[in-house]
Coordinates of C-alpha atoms and ligand atoms in Angstrom, one line a residue:
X6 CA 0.0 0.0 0.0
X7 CA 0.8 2.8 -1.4
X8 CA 1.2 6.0 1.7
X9 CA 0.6 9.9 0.9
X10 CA 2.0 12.9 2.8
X11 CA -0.7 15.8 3.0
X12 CA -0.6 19.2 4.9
X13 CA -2.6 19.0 8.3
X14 CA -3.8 23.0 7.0
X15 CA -5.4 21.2 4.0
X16 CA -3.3 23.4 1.5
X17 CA -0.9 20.3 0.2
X18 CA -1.9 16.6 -0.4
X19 CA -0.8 13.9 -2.3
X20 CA 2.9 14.1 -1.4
X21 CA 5.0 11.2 -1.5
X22 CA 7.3 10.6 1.4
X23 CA 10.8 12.0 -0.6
X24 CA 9.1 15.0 -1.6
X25 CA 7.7 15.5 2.0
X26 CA 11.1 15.1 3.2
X27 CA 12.8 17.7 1.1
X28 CA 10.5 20.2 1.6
X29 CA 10.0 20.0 5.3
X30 CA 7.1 22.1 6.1
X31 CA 4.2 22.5 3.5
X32 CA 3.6 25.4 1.4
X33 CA 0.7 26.7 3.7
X34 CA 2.6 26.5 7.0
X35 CA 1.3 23.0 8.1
X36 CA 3.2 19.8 9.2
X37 CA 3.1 16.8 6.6
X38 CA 1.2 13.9 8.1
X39 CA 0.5 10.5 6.2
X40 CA -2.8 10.3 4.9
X41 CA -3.2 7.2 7.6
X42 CA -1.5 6.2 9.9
X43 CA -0.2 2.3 8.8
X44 CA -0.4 -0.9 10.9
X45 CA 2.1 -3.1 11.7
X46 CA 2.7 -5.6 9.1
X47 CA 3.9 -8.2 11.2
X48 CA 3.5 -10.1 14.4
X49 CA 5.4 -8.4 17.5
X50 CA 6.5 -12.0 18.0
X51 CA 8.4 -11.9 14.8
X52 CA 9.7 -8.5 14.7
X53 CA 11.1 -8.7 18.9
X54 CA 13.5 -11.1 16.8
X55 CA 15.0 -8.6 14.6
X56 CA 18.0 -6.2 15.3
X57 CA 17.5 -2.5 15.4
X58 CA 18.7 -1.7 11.5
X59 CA 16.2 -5.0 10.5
X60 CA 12.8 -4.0 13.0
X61 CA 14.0 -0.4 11.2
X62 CA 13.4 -1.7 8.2
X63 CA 10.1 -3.1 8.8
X64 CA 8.8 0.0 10.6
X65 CA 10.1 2.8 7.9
X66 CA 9.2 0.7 4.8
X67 CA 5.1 1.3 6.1
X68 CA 5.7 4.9 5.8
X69 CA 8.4 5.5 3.3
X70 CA 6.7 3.7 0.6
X71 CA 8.3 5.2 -2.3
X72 CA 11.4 4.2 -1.4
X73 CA 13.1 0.7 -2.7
X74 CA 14.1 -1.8 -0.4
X75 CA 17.7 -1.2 -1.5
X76 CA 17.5 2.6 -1.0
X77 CA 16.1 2.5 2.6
X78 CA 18.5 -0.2 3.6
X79 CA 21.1 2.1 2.5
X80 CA 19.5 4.7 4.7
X81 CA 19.0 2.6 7.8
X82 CA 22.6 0.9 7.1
X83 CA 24.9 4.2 6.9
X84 CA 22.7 5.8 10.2
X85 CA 22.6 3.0 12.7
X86 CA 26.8 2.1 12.6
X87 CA 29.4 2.5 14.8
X88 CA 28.6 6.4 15.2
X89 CA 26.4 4.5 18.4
X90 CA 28.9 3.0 20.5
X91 CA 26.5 -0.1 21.3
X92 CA 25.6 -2.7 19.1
X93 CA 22.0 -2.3 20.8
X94 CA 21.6 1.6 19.4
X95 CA 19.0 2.1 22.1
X96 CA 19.8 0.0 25.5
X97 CA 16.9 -0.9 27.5
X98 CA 17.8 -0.7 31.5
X99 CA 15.9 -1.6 34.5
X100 CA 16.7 1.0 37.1
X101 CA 14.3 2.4 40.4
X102 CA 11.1 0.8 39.1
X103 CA 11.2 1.7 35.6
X104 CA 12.9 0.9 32.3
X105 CA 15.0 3.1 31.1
X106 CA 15.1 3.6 26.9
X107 CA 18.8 5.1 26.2
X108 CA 18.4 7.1 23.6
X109 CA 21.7 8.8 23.8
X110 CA 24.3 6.7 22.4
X111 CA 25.0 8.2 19.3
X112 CA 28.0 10.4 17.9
X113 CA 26.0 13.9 19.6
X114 CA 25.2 11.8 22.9
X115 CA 21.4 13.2 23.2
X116 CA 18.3 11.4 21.4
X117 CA 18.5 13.5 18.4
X118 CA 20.5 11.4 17.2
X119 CA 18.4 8.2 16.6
X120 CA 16.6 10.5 13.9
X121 CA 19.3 13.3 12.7
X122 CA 21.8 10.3 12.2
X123 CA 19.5 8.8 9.4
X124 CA 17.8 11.9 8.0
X125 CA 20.7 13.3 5.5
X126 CA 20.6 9.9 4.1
X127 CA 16.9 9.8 3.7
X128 CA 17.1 13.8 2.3
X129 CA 19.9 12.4 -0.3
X130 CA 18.2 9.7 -1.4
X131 CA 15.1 11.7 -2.0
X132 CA 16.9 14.6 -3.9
X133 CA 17.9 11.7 -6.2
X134 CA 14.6 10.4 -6.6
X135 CA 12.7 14.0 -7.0
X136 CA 15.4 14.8 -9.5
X137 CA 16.2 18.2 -7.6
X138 CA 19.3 19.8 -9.0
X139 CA 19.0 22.8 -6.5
X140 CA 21.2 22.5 -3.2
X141 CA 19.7 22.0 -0.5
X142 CA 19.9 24.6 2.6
X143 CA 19.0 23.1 6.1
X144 CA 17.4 25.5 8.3
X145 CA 17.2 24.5 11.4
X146 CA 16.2 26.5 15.1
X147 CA 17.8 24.4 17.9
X148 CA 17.0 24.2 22.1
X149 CA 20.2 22.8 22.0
X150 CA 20.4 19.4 21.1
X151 CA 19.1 19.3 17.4
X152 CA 21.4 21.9 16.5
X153 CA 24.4 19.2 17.2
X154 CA 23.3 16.5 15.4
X155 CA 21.9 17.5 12.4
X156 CA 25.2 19.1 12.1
X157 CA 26.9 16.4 12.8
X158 CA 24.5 14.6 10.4
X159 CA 24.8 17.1 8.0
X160 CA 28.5 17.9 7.9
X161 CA 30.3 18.0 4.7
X162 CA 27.5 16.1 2.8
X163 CA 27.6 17.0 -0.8
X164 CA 24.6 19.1 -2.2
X165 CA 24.1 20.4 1.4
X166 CA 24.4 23.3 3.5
X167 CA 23.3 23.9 6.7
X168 CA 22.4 27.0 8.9
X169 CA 21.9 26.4 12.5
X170 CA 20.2 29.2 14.8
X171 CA 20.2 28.5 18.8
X172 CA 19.1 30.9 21.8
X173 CA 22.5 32.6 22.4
X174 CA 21.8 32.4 26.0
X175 CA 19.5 29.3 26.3
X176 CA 21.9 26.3 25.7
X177 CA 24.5 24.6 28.3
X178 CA 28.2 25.4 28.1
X179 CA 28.6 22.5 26.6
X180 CA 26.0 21.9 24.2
X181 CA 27.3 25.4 23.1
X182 CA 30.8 24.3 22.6
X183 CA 29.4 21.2 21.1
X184 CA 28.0 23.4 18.0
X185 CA 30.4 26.7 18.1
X186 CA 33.3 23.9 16.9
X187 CA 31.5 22.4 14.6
X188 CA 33.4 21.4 11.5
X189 CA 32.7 21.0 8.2
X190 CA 33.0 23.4 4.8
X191 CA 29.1 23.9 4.4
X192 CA 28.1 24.7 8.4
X193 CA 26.8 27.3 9.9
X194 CA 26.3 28.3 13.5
X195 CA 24.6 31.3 14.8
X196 CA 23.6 32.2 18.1
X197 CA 20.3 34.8 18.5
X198 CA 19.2 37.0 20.8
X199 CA 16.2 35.3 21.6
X200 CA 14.8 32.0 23.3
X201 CA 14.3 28.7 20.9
X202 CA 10.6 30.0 20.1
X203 CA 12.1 32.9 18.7
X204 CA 14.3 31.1 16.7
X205 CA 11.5 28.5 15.4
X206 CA 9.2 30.9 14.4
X207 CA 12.2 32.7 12.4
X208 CA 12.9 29.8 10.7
X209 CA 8.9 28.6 9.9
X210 CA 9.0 33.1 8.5
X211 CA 11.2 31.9 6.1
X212 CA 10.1 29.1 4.7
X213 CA 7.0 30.9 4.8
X214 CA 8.3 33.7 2.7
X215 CA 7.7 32.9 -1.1
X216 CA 9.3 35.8 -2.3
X217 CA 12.2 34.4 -0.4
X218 CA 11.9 31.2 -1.9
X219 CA 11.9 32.8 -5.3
X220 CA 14.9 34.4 -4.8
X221 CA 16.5 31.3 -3.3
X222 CA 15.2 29.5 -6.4
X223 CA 16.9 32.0 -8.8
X224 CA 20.2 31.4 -7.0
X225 CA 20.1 27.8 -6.8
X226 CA 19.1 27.0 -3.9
X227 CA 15.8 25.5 -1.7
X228 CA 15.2 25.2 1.9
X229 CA 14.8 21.9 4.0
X230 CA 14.5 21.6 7.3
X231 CA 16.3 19.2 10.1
X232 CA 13.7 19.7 12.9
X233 CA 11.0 17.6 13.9
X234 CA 8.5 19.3 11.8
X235 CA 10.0 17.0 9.2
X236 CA 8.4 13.5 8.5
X237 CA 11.5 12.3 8.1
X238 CA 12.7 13.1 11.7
X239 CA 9.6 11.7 13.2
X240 CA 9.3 8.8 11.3
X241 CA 12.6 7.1 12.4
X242 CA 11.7 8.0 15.9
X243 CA 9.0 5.6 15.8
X244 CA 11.3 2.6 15.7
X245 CA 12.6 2.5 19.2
X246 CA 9.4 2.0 20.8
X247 CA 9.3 -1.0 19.3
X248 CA 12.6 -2.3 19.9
X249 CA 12.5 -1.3 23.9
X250 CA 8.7 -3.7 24.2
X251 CA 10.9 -6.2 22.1
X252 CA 13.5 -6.1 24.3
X253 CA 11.3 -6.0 27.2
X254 CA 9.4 -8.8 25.8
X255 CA 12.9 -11.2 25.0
X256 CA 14.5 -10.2 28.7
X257 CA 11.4 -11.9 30.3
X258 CA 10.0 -9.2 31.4
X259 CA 6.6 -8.7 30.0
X260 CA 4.2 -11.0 27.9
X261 CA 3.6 -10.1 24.0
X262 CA 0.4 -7.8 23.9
X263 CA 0.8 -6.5 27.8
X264 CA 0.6 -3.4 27.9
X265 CA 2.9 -0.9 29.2
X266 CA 3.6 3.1 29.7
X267 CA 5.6 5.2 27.9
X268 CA 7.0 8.1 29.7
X269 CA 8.6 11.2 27.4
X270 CA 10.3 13.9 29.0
X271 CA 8.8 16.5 26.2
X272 CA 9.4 20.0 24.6
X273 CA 8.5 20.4 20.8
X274 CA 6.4 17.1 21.1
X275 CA 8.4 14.8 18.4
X276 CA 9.5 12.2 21.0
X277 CA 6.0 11.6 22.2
X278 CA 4.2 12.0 19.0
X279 CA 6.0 8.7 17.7
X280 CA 5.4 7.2 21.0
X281 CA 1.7 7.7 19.7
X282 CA 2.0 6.8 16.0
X283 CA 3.6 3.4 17.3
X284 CA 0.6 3.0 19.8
X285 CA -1.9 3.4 16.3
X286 CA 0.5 0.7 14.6
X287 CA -0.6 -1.6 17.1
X288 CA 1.8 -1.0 19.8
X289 CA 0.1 -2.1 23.3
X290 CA 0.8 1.0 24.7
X291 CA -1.2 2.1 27.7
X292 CA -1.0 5.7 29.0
X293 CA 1.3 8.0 27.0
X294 CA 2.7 10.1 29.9
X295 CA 3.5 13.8 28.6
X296 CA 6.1 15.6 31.4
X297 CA 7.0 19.2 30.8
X298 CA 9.2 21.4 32.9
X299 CA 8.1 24.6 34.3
X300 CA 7.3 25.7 30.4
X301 CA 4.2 24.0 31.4
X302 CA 2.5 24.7 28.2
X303 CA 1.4 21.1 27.4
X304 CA 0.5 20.3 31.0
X305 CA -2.0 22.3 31.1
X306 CA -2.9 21.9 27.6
X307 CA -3.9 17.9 28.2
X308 CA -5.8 19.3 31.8
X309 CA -8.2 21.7 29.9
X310 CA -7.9 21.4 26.4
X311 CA -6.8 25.0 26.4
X312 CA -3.2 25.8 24.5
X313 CA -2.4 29.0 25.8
X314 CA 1.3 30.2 25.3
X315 CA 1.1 33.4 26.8
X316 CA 3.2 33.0 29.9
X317 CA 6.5 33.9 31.2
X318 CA 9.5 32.0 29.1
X319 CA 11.5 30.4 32.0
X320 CA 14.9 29.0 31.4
X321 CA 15.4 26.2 33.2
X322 CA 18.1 23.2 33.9
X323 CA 16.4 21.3 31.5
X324 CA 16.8 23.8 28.3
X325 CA 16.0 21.8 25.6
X326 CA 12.3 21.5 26.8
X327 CA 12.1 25.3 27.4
X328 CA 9.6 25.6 24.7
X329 CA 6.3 27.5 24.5
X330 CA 5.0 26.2 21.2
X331 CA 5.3 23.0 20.9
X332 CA 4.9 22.4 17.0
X333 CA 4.4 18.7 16.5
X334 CA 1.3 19.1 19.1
X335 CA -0.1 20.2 15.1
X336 CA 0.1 17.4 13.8
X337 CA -1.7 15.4 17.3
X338 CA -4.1 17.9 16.9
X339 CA -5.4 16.8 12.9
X340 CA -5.6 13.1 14.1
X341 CA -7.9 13.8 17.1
X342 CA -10.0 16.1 15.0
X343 CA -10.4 13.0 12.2
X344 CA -8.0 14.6 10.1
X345 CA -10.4 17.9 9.8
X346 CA -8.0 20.6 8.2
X347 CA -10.2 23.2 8.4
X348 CA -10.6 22.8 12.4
X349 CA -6.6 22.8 12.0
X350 CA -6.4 26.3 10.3
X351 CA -8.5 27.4 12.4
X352 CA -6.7 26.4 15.9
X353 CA -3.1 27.4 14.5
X354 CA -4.9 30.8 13.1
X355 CA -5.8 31.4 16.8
X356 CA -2.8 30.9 18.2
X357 CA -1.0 33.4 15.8
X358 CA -3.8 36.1 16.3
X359 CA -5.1 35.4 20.1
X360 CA -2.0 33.8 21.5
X361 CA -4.3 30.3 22.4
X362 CA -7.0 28.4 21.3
X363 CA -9.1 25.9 23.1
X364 CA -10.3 22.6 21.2
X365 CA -13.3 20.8 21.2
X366 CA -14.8 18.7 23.9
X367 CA -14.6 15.7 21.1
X368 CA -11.1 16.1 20.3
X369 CA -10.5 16.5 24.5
X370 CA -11.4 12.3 24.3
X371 CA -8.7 11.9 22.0
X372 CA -6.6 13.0 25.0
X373 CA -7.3 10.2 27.0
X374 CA -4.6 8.5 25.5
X375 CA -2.4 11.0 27.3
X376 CA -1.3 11.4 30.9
X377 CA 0.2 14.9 31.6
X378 CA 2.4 16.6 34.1
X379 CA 5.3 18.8 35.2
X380 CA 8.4 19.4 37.4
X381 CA 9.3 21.8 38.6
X382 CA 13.7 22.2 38.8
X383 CA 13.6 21.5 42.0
X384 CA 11.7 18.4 41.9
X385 CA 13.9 17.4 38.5
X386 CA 17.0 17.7 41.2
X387 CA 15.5 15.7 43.8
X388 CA 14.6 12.9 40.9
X389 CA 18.2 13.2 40.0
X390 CA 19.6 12.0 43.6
X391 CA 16.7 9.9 44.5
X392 CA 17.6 7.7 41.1
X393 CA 21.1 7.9 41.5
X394 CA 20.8 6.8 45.7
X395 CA 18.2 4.1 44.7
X396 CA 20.2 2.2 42.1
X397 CA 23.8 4.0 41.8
X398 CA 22.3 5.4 38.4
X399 CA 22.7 9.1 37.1
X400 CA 20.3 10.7 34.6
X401 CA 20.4 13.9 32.7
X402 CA 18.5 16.7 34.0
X403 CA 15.6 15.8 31.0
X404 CA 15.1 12.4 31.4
X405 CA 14.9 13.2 35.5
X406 CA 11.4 15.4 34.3
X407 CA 10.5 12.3 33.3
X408 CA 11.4 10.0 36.4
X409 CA 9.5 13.0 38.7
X410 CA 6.3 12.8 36.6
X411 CA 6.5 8.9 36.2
X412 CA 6.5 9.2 40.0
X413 CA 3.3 12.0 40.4
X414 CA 1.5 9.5 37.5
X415 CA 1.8 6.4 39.8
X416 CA 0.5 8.4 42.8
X417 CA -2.3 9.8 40.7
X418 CA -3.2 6.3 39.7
X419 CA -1.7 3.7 41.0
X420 CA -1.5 2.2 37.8
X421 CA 1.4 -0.4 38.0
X422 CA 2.1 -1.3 34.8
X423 CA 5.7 -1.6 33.4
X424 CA 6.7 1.7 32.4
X425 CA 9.2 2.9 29.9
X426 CA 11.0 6.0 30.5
X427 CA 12.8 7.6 27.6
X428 CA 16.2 8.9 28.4
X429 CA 16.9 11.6 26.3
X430 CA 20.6 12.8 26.9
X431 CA 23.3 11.7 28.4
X432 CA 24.4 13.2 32.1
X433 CA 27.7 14.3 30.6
X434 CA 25.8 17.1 28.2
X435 CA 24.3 18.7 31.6
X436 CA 27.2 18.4 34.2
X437 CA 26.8 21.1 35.8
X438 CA 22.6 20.4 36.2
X439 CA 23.1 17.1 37.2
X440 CA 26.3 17.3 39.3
X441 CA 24.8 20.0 41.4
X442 CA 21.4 18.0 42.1
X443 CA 24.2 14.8 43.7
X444 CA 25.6 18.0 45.7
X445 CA 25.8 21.5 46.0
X446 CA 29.1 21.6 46.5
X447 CA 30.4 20.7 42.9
X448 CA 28.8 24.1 42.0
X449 CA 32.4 25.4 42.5
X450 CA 34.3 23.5 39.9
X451 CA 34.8 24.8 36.3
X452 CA 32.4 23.0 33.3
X453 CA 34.8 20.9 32.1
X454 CA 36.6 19.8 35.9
X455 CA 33.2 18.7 36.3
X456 CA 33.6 16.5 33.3
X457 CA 36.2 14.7 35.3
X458 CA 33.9 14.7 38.8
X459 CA 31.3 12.4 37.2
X460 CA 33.6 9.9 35.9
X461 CA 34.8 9.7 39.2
X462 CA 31.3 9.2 40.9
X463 CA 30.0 7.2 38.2
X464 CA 33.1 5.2 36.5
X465 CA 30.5 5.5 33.4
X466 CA 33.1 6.2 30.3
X467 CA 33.4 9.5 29.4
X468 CA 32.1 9.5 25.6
X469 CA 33.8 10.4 22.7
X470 CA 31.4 13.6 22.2
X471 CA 32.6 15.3 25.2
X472 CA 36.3 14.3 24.7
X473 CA 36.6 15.6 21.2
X474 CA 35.0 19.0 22.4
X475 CA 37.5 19.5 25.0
X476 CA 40.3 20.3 22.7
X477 CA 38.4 21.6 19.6
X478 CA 39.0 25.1 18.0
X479 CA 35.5 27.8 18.1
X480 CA 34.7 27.9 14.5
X481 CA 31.6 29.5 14.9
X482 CA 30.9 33.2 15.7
X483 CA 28.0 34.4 14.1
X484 CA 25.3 36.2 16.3
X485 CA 22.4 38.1 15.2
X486 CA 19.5 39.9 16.3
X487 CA 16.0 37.3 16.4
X488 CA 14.6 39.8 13.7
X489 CA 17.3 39.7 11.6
X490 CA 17.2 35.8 10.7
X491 CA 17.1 36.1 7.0
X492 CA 19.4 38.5 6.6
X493 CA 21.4 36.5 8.0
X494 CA 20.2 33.3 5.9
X495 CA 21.2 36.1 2.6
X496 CA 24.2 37.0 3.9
X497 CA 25.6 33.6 4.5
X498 CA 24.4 32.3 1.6
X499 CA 25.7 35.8 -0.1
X500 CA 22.4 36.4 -2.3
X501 CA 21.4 40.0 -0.3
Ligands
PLP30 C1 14.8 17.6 22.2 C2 14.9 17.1 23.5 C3 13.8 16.8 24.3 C4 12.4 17.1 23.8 O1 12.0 16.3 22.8 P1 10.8 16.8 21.8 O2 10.7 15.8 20.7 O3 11.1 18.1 21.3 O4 9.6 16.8 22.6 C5 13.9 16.3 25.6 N1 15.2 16.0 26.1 C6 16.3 16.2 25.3 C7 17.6 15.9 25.9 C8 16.2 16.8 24.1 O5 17.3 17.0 23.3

């Protein structure tokens, strides 16, 4: 069977999977979505024997349908290699009651990664196939984490250039340093004067922009985009739920069809939103368990069925969910509505011009898959220690929003089921966060002597991300002004 991207605004529809991938956004603003969402093909039996680049396979082929079996092997085959340093790609571990899904073993140590790592293959691929002569120029906003990988991703590929924009004061030291050395002849780094909103609404002006487009057109070029609004970010995201029941289901430790919990820690709503695609493939998922930090946004969203992003922007320790629109929520939005683009319009029209909109009370039961929460930082820290005391086990200050609401969800409910937290960065990308929450006192070391500290409490390998940083030359300079994003998109790309 044949599966079609459309536009949840209505304006685009038809769109096979490689053209949806190089564009990125639709023409009218909206997020492609696939005209259904498929079912698995295959009995979880059969697939909990595959590896991850085979159960890959067989998820992405459902959705990627214009794609040859030889082309997406290629694509799954150059992502998931030794850039992960396991074999497993995503490690499953049972720690304080809960399972733990490592997502943060690839080359940028933060679950971007499983997706960003595959996505200049599957853009290649589908430049080939659409014929597109023009190169390609990756726009991307970044909390922090996406801005890494996809330039790691993204680096030095041929036909490819990529301009990265991240809050110049919203990112740890690290993940700055992380993206400031970047290397690579066709990168681009710059740091706004803004928060990651700013920056993602800069980026969706852009694309928005025909006569911008035009003039990109005339000079060669056409924009893409690395961030989740892409189908082919979200798409390879879906794999790893599968492969954590799997390997829940071959360690023993639950029955094929028992259901469990997913628990995202969640900011633009990507991570979550294939937690929920894989539940409508058949995945016996149970509650899908939405925790925010003090950006609060969705928490209250899935309370009252109000979206209202009209509140204070607060930085926190966990900065890569510091978001206030939460743009994948979209694309949630046009299934619970059965797929109703107008109602979408609408709801995305109202939050432009009112700052909110509320839905209605028959797309508030298509919430009920959905269990939402927050922490606050102080809670995050005390999930931090109470992990790490409990089972000698140190999580980032993300995934610890996670373990906090995991732990307000089972007092809520005592539902008991076996739940899967996603752990979406590794501690070493938020030292200074996580360090602090063991102990106060390691607020007086330097970032990078607190590199050192943790391998010391934790005898947990210092990975090759944060090694190769500690030496590496600042490449990147660039700052700009949050209005001035596509001058700055001209003058890099010297067409003003
Ligand atoms: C991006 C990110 C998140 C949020 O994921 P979304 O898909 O944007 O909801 C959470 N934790 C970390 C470490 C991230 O990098």
């Amino acid at each position: 069977m044949s599966v079609l991207y459309k536009s949840t605004r209505g304006g685009e529809s038809k769109i096979p999977a490689s053209m949806a991938i190089i564009k990125g956004l639709a023409c009218d603003g909206g997020l492609f979505v696939p005209n259904e969402i498929p079912k698995i093909d295959k009995s979880l039996k059969d697939l909990a024997k595959l590896d991850y680049k085979h159960l890959a396979y067989e998820i992405m082929k459902l959705y990627f349908t214009d794609f040859t079996e030889e082309e997406l092997t290629y694509c799954i085959n150059s992502a998931y290699d030794e850039k992960f340093d396991t074999k497993e790609i995503a490690p499953v571990v049972k720690k304080d009651g809960a399972y733990y899904l490592e997502l943060f073993h690839g080359s940028t140590i933060a679950f971007k990664d499983m997706a960003l790592s595959i996505l200049p293959y599957l853009m290649t691929t589908s430049a080939k196939k659409q014929n597109i002569d023009n190169e390609i120029v990756i726009l991307t906003a970044t909390s922090g984490d996406t801005g890494k990988a996809a330039l790691a991703g993204f680096s030095d590929v041929d036909g490819i250039k990529i301009i990265v924009f991240y809050p110049k004061d919203g990112v740890s030291p690290i993940q700055k340093h992380q993206m400031v050395t970047q290397k690579g002849d066709n990168t681009y780094v710059v740091g706004i004067e803004g928060n990651f909103d700013d920056a993602q609404n800069g980026v969706k002006d852009i694309f928005n922009n025909t006569e911008f487009g035009k003039k990109m057109a005339n000079n060669g070029y056409q924009f893409s985009s690395a961030n989740s609004i892409n189908i082919g970010r979200l798409i390879p995201q879906v794999v790893y739920y599968f492969y954590a029941y799997c390997n829940m289901y071959n360690s023993g430790d639950i029955d094929l069809g028992e259901k469990i919990n997913v628990v995202v820690p969640t900011g633009n709503f990507g991570n979550i939103l294939a937690a929920y695609y894989a539940k409508n493939m058949g995945l016996p998922i149970n509650k899908l368990i939405c925790a925010s930090n003090d950006n609060k946004v969705l928490y209250d969203f899935i309370n009252t069925g109000i979206y209202n992003k009209k509140r204070e922007f607060v930085l926190t320790i966990s900065p890569s969910m510091d978001i206030l629109i939460s743009s994948n929520l979209e694309r949630l939005l046009y299934n619970i509505a059965n797929n109703d683009e107008n109602v979408i319009s609408e709801l995305m029209g109202s939050l432009v011009t009112e700052g909110e909109y509320e839905i209605t009370d028959n797309m508030k039961k298509g919430l009920e898959d959905f269990y939402g929460n927050y922490a606050s930082m102080d809670e995050t820290c005390v999930a931090i220690k109470e992990v790490y005391d409990n089972s000698d086990y140190l999580i980032d200050s993300h995934t610890a929003v996670g373990s906090a609401v995991y732990k307000k969800y089972k007092n809520d409910t005592n539902d008991e089921a076996k739940t899967i937290i996603a752990s979406t960065a590794s501690p070493y990308k938020f030292t200074r966060s996580v360090m602090k929450a063991i102990d106060k006192s390691y607020d007086n070391y330097s970032d990078f002597d607190l590199i050192n500290k943790m391998y010391e409490l934790t005898k947990v390998e210092i990975p090759n991300a944060i090694k190769e940083i500690l030496e590496a030359k600042v490449r990147h300079t660039r700052t700009c002004h949050k209005d001035k994003m596509k001058e700055t998109v001209e003058n890099i790309l010297q067409i003003s």
